[in-house]
PDB file of C-alpha atoms in Angstrom:
ATOM      1  CA  MET W  28     210.851  97.608  -4.779  1.00 42.00           C
ATOM      2  CA  THR W  29     207.122  97.061  -3.681  1.00 67.00           C
ATOM      3  CA  ARG W  30     204.758  97.485  -6.111  1.00 75.00           C
ATOM      4  CA  PRO W  31     201.569 100.095  -5.656  1.00 84.00           C
ATOM      5  CA  VAL W  32     198.274  98.864  -4.348  1.00 91.00           C
ATOM      6  CA  PRO W  33     196.116  98.733  -7.497  1.00 94.00           C
ATOM      7  CA  ALA W  34     193.212 101.569  -7.347  1.00 94.00           C
ATOM      8  CA  VAL W  35     190.446  98.968  -7.027  1.00 95.00           C
ATOM      9  CA  LEU W  36     191.886  97.920  -3.993  1.00 96.00           C
ATOM     10  CA  ALA W  37     191.873 101.612  -2.408  1.00 94.00           C
ATOM     11  CA  GLU W  38     188.932 100.917  -0.049  1.00 94.00           C
ATOM     12  CA  TYR W  39     190.049  97.603   1.330  1.00 96.00           C
ATOM     13  CA  PRO W  40     192.208  98.121   4.204  1.00 95.00           C
ATOM     14  CA  PHE W  41     193.822  94.580   4.297  1.00 96.00           C
ATOM     15  CA  HIS W  42     195.892  93.396   1.096  1.00 97.00           C
ATOM     16  CA  TYR W  43     196.958  89.863   1.022  1.00 97.00           C
ATOM     17  CA  PRO W  44     199.731  88.434  -1.708  1.00 97.00           C
ATOM     18  CA  ILE W  45     199.262  85.665  -3.833  1.00 97.00           C
ATOM     19  CA  GLU W  46     201.284  84.138  -6.314  1.00 97.00           C
ATOM     20  CA  VAL W  47     199.448  82.134  -9.113  1.00 97.00           C
ATOM     21  CA  ARG W  48     200.904  78.703  -9.306  1.00 97.00           C
ATOM     22  CA  PHE W  49     200.838  76.190 -12.025  1.00 97.00           C
ATOM     23  CA  ARG W  50     198.839  73.787  -9.919  1.00 96.00           C
ATOM     24  CA  ASP W  51     195.987  76.555  -9.821  1.00 97.00           C
ATOM     25  CA  LEU W  52     195.427  76.354 -13.382  1.00 96.00           C
ATOM     26  CA  ASP W  53     192.950  74.469 -14.998  1.00 95.00           C
ATOM     27  CA  ALA W  54     193.144  72.697 -18.549  1.00 95.00           C
ATOM     28  CA  LEU W  55     192.537  76.017 -20.388  1.00 94.00           C
ATOM     29  CA  GLY W  56     195.535  77.508 -18.359  1.00 95.00           C
ATOM     30  CA  HIS W  57     193.976  80.291 -16.307  1.00 95.00           C
ATOM     31  CA  VAL W  58     192.833  80.022 -12.746  1.00 97.00           C
ATOM     32  CA  ASN W  59     190.354  77.181 -11.933  1.00 96.00           C
ATOM     33  CA  ASN W  60     187.446  78.844 -10.659  1.00 95.00           C
ATOM     34  CA  ALA W  61     187.380  76.435  -7.531  1.00 95.00           C
ATOM     35  CA  VAL W  62     190.918  77.749  -6.312  1.00 97.00           C
ATOM     36  CA  TYR W  63     189.354  81.338  -5.969  1.00 98.00           C
ATOM     37  CA  ALA W  64     187.823  79.959  -2.716  1.00 97.00           C
ATOM     38  CA  THR W  65     191.346  79.036  -1.375  1.00 98.00           C
ATOM     39  CA  TYR W  66     192.495  82.246  -2.333  1.00 98.00           C
ATOM     40  CA  LEU W  67     189.917  84.031  -0.319  1.00 98.00           C
ATOM     41  CA  GLU W  68     190.229  81.707   2.612  1.00 96.00           C
ATOM     42  CA  SER W  69     193.651  82.326   2.552  1.00 97.00           C
ATOM     43  CA  ALA W  70     193.506  86.183   2.853  1.00 97.00           C
ATOM     44  CA  ARG W  71     190.626  85.823   5.400  1.00 96.00           C
ATOM     45  CA  ILE W  72     192.467  83.977   7.778  1.00 93.00           C
ATOM     46  CA  ALA W  73     195.631  85.892   7.585  1.00 93.00           C
ATOM     47  CA  TYR W  74     192.996  88.966   8.330  1.00 94.00           C
ATOM     48  CA  TYR W  75     191.675  86.920  11.079  1.00 91.00           C
ATOM     49  CA  GLN W  76     195.641  86.558  12.244  1.00 88.00           C
ATOM     50  CA  ARG W  77     196.239  90.120  12.648  1.00 88.00           C
ATOM     51  CA  LEU W  78     192.542  90.736  14.466  1.00 84.00           C
ATOM     52  CA  VAL W  79     193.445  87.685  17.116  1.00 79.00           C
ATOM     53  CA  SER W  80     197.353  88.494  16.920  1.00 72.00           C
ATOM     54  CA  GLY W  81     198.041  84.594  16.086  1.00 61.00           C
ATOM     55  CA  SER W  82     195.908  81.841  17.287  1.00 68.00           C
ATOM     56  CA  LEU W  83     192.386  81.462  15.534  1.00 69.00           C
ATOM     57  CA  ASP W  84     191.303  78.833  18.186  1.00 70.00           C
ATOM     58  CA  ARG W  85     189.399  81.799  20.337  1.00 71.00           C
ATOM     59  CA  LEU W  86     187.836  83.459  17.078  1.00 75.00           C
ATOM     60  CA  GLY W  87     185.127  80.891  17.188  1.00 86.00           C
ATOM     61  CA  ILE W  88     183.546  81.732  13.518  1.00 91.00           C
ATOM     62  CA  ILE W  89     181.959  79.175  10.910  1.00 93.00           C
ATOM     63  CA  LEU W  90     181.417  80.157   7.120  1.00 96.00           C
ATOM     64  CA  ALA W  91     177.959  80.491   6.279  1.00 97.00           C
ATOM     65  CA  GLU W  92     178.125  81.623   2.498  1.00 98.00           C
ATOM     66  CA  LEU W  93     180.368  82.457  -0.055  1.00 98.00           C
ATOM     67  CA  THR W  94     179.630  84.501  -3.289  1.00 98.00           C
ATOM     68  CA  ILE W  95     182.354  85.066  -6.078  1.00 98.00           C
ATOM     69  CA  ARG W  96     181.936  87.144  -9.160  1.00 98.00           C
ATOM     70  CA  TYR W  97     184.401  86.317 -11.896  1.00 97.00           C
ATOM     71  CA  LYS W  98     186.045  89.672 -13.964  1.00 98.00           C
ATOM     72  CA  ALA W  99     189.181  88.738 -15.815  1.00 97.00           C
ATOM     73  CA  PRO W 100     191.183  85.536 -15.859  1.00 97.00           C
ATOM     74  CA  ALA W 101     194.463  85.228 -13.906  1.00 98.00           C
ATOM     75  CA  HIS W 102     197.536  82.910 -15.292  1.00 97.00           C
ATOM     76  CA  PHE W 103     200.490  81.200 -14.021  1.00 97.00           C
ATOM     77  CA  GLY W 104     203.195  83.574 -12.372  1.00 96.00           C
ATOM     78  CA  ASP W 105     200.778  86.350 -11.860  1.00 97.00           C
ATOM     79  CA  GLU W 106     201.025  88.502  -8.825  1.00 97.00           C
ATOM     80  CA  LEU W 107     197.804  89.050  -7.463  1.00 98.00           C
ATOM     81  CA  LEU W 108     196.571  91.026  -4.378  1.00 98.00           C
ATOM     82  CA  VAL W 109     193.549  90.393  -2.358  1.00 98.00           C
ATOM     83  CA  GLY W 110     191.805  93.318  -0.649  1.00 98.00           C
ATOM     84  CA  VAL W 111     189.733  92.281   2.450  1.00 98.00           C
ATOM     85  CA  ARG W 112     187.368  93.886   4.561  1.00 97.00           C
ATOM     86  CA  VAL W 113     184.335  93.671   7.201  1.00 97.00           C
ATOM     87  CA  SER W 114     181.569  95.297   5.847  1.00 96.00           C
ATOM     88  CA  ARG W 115     178.944  94.410   7.801  1.00 97.00           C
ATOM     89  CA  ILE W 116     178.633  93.270  11.539  1.00 96.00           C
ATOM     90  CA  GLY W 117     175.084  92.042  12.804  1.00 97.00           C
ATOM     91  CA  GLY W 118     174.001  90.480  16.103  1.00 97.00           C
ATOM     92  CA  LYS W 119     175.527  86.534  15.395  1.00 97.00           C
ATOM     93  CA  SER W 120     177.341  87.103  11.898  1.00 97.00           C
ATOM     94  CA  PHE W 121     179.472  89.233   9.564  1.00 97.00           C
ATOM     95  CA  THR W 122     179.957  90.207   5.892  1.00 98.00           C
ATOM     96  CA  MET W 123     183.218  90.106   4.485  1.00 98.00           C
ATOM     97  CA  ASP W 124     184.118  91.585   1.021  1.00 98.00           C
ATOM     98  CA  TYR W 125     186.967  90.860  -1.254  1.00 98.00           C
ATOM     99  CA  ALA W 126     188.558  91.997  -4.791  1.00 98.00           C
ATOM    100  CA  ILE W 127     191.323  90.359  -6.166  1.00 98.00           C
ATOM    101  CA  ALA W 128     193.751  92.429  -8.514  1.00 98.00           C
ATOM    102  CA  ARG W 129     196.502  91.775 -10.948  1.00 97.00           C
ATOM    103  CA  LEU W 130     199.604  93.625  -9.620  1.00 96.00           C
ATOM    104  CA  GLY W 131     200.860  94.195 -13.206  1.00 89.00           C
ATOM    105  CA  ASP W 132     197.929  95.752 -14.703  1.00 95.00           C
ATOM    106  CA  GLY W 133     195.753  96.623 -11.924  1.00 95.00           C
ATOM    107  CA  ALA W 134     192.749  94.755 -13.466  1.00 97.00           C
ATOM    108  CA  LEU W 135     190.158  93.470 -11.302  1.00 98.00           C
ATOM    109  CA  ILE W 136     190.091  89.642 -11.805  1.00 98.00           C
ATOM    110  CA  ALA W 137     187.164  88.730  -8.934  1.00 98.00           C
ATOM    111  CA  THR W 138     185.237  90.268  -6.472  1.00 98.00           C
ATOM    112  CA  ALA W 139     183.533  88.114  -3.306  1.00 98.00           C
ATOM    113  CA  GLN W 140     181.182  88.252  -0.399  1.00 98.00           C
ATOM    114  CA  SER W 141     181.323  85.865   2.487  1.00 98.00           C
ATOM    115  CA  VAL W 142     178.765  85.581   5.303  1.00 98.00           C
ATOM    116  CA  LEU W 143     180.478  84.319   8.561  1.00 97.00           C
ATOM    117  CA  VAL W 144     178.500  83.151  11.661  1.00 97.00           C
ATOM    118  CA  ALA W 145     179.631  83.457  15.189  1.00 94.00           C
ATOM    119  CA  TYR W 146     179.867  80.060  16.487  1.00 94.00           C
ATOM    120  CA  ASP W 147     180.267  78.203  19.728  1.00 92.00           C
ATOM    121  CA  TYR W 148     181.947  74.575  18.430  1.00 90.00           C
ATOM    122  CA  ALA W 149     181.541  72.983  22.026  1.00 90.00           C
ATOM    123  CA  ALA W 150     177.871  73.810  21.997  1.00 94.00           C
ATOM    124  CA  GLY W 151     177.254  73.229  18.320  1.00 93.00           C
ATOM    125  CA  ARG W 152     175.458  76.402  17.986  1.00 96.00           C
ATOM    126  CA  SER W 153     175.657  80.116  16.841  1.00 96.00           C
ATOM    127  CA  VAL W 154     176.392  82.997  19.491  1.00 96.00           C
ATOM    128  CA  PRO W 155     176.466  86.671  19.565  1.00 96.00           C
ATOM    129  CA  VAL W 156     179.545  88.536  17.722  1.00 94.00           C
ATOM    130  CA  SER W 157     181.988  89.534  20.443  1.00 90.00           C
ATOM    131  CA  ASP W 158     182.702  93.182  21.399  1.00 90.00           C
ATOM    132  CA  GLU W 159     186.207  92.276  21.150  1.00 87.00           C
ATOM    133  CA  PHE W 160     185.701  90.938  17.524  1.00 89.00           C
ATOM    134  CA  ARG W 161     183.967  94.500  16.965  1.00 92.00           C
ATOM    135  CA  THR W 162     186.248  96.440  18.309  1.00 92.00           C
ATOM    136  CA  ARG W 163     189.357  94.784  16.552  1.00 91.00           C
ATOM    137  CA  VAL W 164     187.509  95.333  13.296  1.00 94.00           C
ATOM    138  CA  ALA W 165     187.147  98.818  14.086  1.00 94.00           C
ATOM    139  CA  GLU W 166     190.908  99.145  15.227  1.00 92.00           C
ATOM    140  CA  LEU W 167     192.202  97.619  12.008  1.00 92.00           C
ATOM    141  CA  GLN W 168     189.829  99.555   9.541  1.00 92.00           C
ATOM    142  CA  GLY W 169     189.261 102.482  11.334  1.00 85.00           C
ATOM    143  CA  ARG W 170     185.374 102.006  10.301  1.00 70.00           C
ATOM    144  CA  LEU W 171     182.936  99.664   8.666  1.00 67.00           C
ATOM    145  CA  ALA W 172     182.438 100.277   4.584  1.00 55.00           C
ATOM    146  CA  GLY W 173     179.546 101.942   4.119  1.00 48.00           C
ATOM    147  CA  SER W 174     179.153 103.518   7.624  1.00 50.00           C
TER     148      SER W 174
END
């Protein structure tokens, strides 16, 4: 049986499940702050894979900024769901928003935002965000949040 998506994730068109592992915990028994960056990365990569249907090598992006706001602790065995959306696409960068909720009680665990830059690794420089990326995001999300 699939649990319903927590209400705090209703505005996020993509969801990524995570089960808190023992190795994710700190000495106080809750998920260590640094582990959340890995949770977000995993969700972001899954979102990208949906966009490009598999191979990430043709995407060409680099993480420029990550901000995480912690709202409540998560503990061993918690089932979490990460909501992901692209909220802004500029000329050479785009912004992604995230929310992490616990499936058991729907509690909001953390929110986050990342800025990513379209990047040509061979040339070593930023490039314009591709029309293909814009189109695929619109197909997946229907529209950008806030638009």
